[in-house]
mmCIF file of C-alpha atoms and ligand atoms in Angstrom:
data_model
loop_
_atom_site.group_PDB
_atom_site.id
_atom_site.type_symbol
_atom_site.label_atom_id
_atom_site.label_comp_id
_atom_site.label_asym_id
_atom_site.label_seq_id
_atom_site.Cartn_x
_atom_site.Cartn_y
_atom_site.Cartn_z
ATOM 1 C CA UNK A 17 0.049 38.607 34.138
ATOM 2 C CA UNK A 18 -0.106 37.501 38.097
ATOM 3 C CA UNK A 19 2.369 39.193 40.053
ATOM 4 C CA UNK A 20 3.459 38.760 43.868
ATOM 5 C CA UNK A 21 4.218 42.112 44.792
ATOM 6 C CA UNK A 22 7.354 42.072 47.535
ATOM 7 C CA UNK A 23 7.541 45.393 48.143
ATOM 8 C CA UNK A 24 6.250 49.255 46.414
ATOM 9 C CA UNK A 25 9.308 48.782 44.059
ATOM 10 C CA UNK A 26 9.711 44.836 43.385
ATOM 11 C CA UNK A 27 7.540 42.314 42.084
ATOM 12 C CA UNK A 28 8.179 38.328 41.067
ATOM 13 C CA UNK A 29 6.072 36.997 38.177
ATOM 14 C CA UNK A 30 6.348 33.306 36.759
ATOM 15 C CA UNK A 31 8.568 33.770 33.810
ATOM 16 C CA UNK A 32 6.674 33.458 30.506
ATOM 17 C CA UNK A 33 8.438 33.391 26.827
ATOM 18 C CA UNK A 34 6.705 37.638 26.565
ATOM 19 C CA UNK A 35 9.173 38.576 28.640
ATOM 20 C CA UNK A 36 11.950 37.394 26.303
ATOM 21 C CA UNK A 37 12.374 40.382 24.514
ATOM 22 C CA UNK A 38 13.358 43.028 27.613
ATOM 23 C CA UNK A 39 14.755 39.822 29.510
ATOM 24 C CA UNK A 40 17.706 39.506 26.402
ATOM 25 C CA UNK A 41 18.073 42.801 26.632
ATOM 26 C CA UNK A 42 18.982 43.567 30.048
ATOM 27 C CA UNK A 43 21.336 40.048 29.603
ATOM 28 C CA UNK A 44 23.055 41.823 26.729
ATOM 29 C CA UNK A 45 23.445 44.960 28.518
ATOM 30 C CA UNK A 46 25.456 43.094 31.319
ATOM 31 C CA UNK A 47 27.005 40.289 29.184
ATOM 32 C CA UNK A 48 30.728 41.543 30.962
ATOM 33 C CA UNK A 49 28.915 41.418 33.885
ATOM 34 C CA UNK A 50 27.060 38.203 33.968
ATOM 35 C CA UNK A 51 29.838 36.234 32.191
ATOM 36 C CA UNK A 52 32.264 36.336 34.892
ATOM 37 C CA UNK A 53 30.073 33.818 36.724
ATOM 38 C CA UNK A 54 27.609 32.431 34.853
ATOM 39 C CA UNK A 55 28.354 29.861 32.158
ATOM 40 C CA UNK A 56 25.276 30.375 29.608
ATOM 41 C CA UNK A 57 25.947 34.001 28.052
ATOM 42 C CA UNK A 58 27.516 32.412 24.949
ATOM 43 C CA UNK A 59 24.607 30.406 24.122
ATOM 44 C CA UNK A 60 22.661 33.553 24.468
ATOM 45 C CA UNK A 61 23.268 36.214 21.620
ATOM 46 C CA UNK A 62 19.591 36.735 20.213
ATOM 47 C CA UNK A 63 15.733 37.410 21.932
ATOM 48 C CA UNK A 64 15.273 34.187 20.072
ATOM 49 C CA UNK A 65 17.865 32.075 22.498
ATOM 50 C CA UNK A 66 15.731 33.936 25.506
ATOM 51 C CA UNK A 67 12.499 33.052 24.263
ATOM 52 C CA UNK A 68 13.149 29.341 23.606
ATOM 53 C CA UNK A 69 15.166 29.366 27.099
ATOM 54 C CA UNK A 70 11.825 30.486 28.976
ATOM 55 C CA UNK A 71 9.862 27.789 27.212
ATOM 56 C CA UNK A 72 11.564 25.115 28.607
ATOM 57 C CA UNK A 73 11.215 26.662 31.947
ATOM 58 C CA UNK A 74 7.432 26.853 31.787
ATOM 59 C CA UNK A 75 7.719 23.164 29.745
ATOM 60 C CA UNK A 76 9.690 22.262 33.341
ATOM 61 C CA UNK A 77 7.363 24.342 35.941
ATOM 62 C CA UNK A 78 4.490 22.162 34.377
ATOM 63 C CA UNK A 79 6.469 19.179 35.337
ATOM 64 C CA UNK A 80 7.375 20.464 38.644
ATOM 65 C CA UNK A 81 11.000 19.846 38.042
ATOM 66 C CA UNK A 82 12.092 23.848 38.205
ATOM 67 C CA UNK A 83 10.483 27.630 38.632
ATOM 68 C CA UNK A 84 12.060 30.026 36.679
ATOM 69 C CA UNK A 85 10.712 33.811 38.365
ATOM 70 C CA UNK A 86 11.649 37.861 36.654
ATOM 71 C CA UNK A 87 12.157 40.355 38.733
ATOM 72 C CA UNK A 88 10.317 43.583 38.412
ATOM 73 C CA UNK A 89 11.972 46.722 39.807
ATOM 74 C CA UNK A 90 9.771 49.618 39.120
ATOM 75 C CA UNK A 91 8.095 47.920 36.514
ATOM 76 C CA UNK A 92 11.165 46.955 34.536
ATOM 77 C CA UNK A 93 12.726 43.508 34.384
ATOM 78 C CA UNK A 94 15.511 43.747 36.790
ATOM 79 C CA UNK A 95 16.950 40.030 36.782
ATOM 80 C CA UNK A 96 15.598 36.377 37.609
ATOM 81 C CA UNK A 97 15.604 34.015 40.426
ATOM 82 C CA UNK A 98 14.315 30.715 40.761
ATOM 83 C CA UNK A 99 14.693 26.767 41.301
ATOM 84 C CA UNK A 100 17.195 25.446 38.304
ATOM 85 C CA UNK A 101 16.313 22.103 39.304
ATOM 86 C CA UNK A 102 13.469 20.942 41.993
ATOM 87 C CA UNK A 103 15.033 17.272 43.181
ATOM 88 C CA UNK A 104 11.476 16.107 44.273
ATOM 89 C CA UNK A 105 13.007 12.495 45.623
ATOM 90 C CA UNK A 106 15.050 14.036 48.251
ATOM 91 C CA UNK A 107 12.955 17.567 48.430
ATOM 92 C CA UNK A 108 15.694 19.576 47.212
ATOM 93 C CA UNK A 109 15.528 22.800 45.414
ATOM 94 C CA UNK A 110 18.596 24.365 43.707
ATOM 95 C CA UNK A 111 18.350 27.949 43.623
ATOM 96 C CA UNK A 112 20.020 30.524 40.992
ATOM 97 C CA UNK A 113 19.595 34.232 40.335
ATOM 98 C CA UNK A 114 21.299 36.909 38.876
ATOM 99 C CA UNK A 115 20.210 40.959 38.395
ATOM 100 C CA UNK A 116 21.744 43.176 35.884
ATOM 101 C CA UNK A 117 24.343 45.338 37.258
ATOM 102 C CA UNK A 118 22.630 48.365 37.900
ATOM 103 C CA UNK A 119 20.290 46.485 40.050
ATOM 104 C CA UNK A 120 22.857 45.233 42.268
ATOM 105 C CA UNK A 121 23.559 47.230 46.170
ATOM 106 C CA UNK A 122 19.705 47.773 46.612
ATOM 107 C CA UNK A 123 18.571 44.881 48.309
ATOM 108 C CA UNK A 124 16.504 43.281 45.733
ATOM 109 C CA UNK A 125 17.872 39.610 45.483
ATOM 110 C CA UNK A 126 17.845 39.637 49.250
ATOM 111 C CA UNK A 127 14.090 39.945 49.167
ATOM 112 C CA UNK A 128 13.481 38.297 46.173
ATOM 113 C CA UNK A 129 14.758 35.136 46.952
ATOM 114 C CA UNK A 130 13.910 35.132 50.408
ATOM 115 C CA UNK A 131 10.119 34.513 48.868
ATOM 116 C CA UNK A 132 11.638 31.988 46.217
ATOM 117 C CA UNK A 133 12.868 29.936 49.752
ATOM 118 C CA UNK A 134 9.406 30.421 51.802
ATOM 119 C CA UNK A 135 8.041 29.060 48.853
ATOM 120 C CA UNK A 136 10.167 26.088 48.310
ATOM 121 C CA UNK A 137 9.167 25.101 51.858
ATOM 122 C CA UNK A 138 5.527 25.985 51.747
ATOM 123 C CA UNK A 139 4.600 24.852 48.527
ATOM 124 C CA UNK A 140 7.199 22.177 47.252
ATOM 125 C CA UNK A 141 7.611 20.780 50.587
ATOM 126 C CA UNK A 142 11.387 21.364 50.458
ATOM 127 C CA UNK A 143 13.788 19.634 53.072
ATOM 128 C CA UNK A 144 16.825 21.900 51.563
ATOM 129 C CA UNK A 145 17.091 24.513 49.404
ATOM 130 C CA UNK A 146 21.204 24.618 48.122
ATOM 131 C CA UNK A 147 22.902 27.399 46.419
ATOM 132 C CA UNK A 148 26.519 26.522 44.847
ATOM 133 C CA UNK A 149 28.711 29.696 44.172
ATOM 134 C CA UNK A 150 32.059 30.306 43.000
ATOM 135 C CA UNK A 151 34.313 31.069 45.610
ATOM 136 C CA UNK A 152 35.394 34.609 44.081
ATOM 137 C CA UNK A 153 32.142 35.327 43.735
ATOM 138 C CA UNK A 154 31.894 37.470 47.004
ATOM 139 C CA UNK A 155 28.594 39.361 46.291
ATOM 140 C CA UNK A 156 26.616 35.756 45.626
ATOM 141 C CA UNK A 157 28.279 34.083 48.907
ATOM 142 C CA UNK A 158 27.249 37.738 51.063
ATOM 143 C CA UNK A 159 23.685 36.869 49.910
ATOM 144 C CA UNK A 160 23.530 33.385 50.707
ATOM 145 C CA UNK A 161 25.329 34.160 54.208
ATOM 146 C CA UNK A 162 22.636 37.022 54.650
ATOM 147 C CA UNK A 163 19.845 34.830 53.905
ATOM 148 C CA UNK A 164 21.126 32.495 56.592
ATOM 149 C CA UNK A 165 22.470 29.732 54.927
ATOM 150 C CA UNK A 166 25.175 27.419 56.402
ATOM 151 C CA UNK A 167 28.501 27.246 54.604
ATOM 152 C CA UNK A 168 29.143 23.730 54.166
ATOM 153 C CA UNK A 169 32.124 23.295 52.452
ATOM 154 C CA UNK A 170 34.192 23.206 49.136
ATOM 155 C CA UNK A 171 33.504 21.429 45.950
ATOM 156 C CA UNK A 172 37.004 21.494 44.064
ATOM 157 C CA UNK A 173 36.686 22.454 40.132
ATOM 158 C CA UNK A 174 32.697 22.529 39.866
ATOM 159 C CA UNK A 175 32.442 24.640 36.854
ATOM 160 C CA UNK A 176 34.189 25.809 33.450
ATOM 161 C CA UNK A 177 33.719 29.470 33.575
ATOM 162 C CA UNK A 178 35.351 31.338 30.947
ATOM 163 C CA UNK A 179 38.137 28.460 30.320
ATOM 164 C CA UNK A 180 38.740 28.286 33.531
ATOM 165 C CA UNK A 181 37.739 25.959 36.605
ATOM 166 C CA UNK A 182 36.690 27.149 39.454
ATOM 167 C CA UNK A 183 35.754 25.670 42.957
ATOM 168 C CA UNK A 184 32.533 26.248 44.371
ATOM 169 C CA UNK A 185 30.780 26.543 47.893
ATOM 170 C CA UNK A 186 27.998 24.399 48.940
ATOM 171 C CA UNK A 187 25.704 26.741 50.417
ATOM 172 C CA UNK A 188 22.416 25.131 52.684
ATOM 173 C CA UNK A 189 19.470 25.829 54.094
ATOM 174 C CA UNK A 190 17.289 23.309 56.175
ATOM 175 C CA UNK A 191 13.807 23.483 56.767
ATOM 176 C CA UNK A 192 14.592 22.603 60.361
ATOM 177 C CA UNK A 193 17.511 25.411 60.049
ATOM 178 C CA UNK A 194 14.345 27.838 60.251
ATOM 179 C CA UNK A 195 13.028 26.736 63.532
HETATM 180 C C1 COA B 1 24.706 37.725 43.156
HETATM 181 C C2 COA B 1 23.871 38.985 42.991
HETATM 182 C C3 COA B 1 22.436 38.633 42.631
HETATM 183 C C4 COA B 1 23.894 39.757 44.326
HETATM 184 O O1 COA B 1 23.293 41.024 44.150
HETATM 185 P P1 COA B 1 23.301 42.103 45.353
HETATM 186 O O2 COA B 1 22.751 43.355 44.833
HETATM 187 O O3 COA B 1 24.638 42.106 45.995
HETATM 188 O O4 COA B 1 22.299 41.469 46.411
HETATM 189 P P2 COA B 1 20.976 42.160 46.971
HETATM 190 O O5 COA B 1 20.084 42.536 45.865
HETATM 191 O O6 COA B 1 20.431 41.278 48.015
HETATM 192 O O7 COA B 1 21.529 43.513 47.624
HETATM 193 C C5 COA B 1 22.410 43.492 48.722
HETATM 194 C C6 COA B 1 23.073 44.836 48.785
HETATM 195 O O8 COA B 1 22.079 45.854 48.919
HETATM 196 C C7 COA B 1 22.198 46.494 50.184
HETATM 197 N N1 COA B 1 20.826 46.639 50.692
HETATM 198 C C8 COA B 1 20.119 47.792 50.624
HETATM 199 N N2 COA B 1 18.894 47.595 51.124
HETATM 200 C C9 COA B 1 18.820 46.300 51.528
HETATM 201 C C10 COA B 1 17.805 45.507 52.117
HETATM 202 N N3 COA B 1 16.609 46.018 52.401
HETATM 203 N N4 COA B 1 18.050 44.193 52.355
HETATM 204 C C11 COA B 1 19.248 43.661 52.066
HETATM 205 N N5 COA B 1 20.267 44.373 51.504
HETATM 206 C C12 COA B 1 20.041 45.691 51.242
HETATM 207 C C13 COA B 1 23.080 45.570 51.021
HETATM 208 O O9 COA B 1 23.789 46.295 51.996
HETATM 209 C C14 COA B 1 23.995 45.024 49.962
HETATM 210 O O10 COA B 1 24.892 46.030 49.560
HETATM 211 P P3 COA B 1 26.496 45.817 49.642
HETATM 212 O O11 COA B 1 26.815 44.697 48.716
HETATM 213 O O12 COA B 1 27.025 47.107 49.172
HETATM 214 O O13 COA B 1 26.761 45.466 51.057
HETATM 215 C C15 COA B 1 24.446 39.900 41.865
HETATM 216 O O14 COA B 1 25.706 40.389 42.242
HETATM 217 C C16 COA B 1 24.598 39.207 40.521
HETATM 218 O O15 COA B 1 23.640 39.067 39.788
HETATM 219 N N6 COA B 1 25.833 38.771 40.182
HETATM 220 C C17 COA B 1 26.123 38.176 38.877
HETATM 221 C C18 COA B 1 25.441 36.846 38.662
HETATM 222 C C19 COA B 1 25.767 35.859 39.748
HETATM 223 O O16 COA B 1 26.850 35.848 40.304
HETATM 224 N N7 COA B 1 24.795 34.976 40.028
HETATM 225 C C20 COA B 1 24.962 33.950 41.061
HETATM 226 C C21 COA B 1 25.748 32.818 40.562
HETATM 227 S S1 COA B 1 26.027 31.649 41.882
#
């Protein structure tokens, strides 16, 4: 496969339904992890629910309407970033991410999706790129603060996570915020 090497320990590759396999693993590994702020760990209990999930995402990097990228730490799958949803009209990408648990405190997502941004610039011709977090979630808001995005504001009861509702921040990034 074609990797973009960030550093001597991480590399991004296009995510392809071969990674499915170590990809559910590492999501069952951290299911108590993951679940406290992502919504989709119920729908996922088998390699098969992984698989098909990565098929769409190549079915919607073909169309251009998302780019769904694993992270390699030392050769093993680490986590995923990417654009859930590429608003060509207005030029806005919405980016996600998460890395299992044991990943987390060495500066991987930092880099990882710093490349996912230059790229939504460069290569998608972004205007924005947005990133909407809980507002509990402390370790996703430090990483959208550290990669320079502009808190702009609260969106009340944006998400059902684990029966509950919680509010989320609209994080932002400009292409002219870069200048
Ligand atoms: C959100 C999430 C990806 C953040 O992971 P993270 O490890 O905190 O972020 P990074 O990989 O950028 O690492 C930053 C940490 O590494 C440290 N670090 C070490 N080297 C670093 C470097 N070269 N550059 C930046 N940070 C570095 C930082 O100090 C920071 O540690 P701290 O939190 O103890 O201060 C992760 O917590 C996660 O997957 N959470 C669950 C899923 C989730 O919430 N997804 C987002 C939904 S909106």
């Amino acid at each position: 496969m074609f990797f973009r090497q960030i550093d001597n320990n991480i590399k991004l590759s296009l995510s392809i339904p071969q990674y499915a396999e170590e990809l559910f693993k590492l999501t069952d590994k951290n299911r108590g992890f993951l679940q406290q702020w992502l919504p989709w760990l119920d729908r996922t209990k088998e390699p098969l629910d992984t698989q098909q999930f990565l098929e769409l995402q190549l079915l919607r990097f073909q169309q251009g309407s998302a780019l769904h990228v694993t992270i390699f730490y030392q050769d093993r799958i680490a986590g995923v970033v990417g654009y859930n949803q590429i608003d060509r009209v207005n030029q806005i990408g919405h980016l996600g991410y998460w890395l299992g648990e044991e990943y987390n405190g060495k500066g991987i997502m930092t880099k990882s999706a710093k490349e996912l941004i230059e790229l939504g610039f460069d290569y998608y011709e972004l205007n924005r790129v947005e990133i909407r977090c809980a507002v509990a979630n402390n370790r996703s808001r430090a990483l959208s603060e550290r990669l320079g995005f502009n808190n702009e504001g609260i969106i009340r009861q944006a998400e059902k996570l684990c029966d509950r509702y919680v509010d989320h921040v609209v994080y932002g990034l400009l292409r002219s915020d870069r200048d």
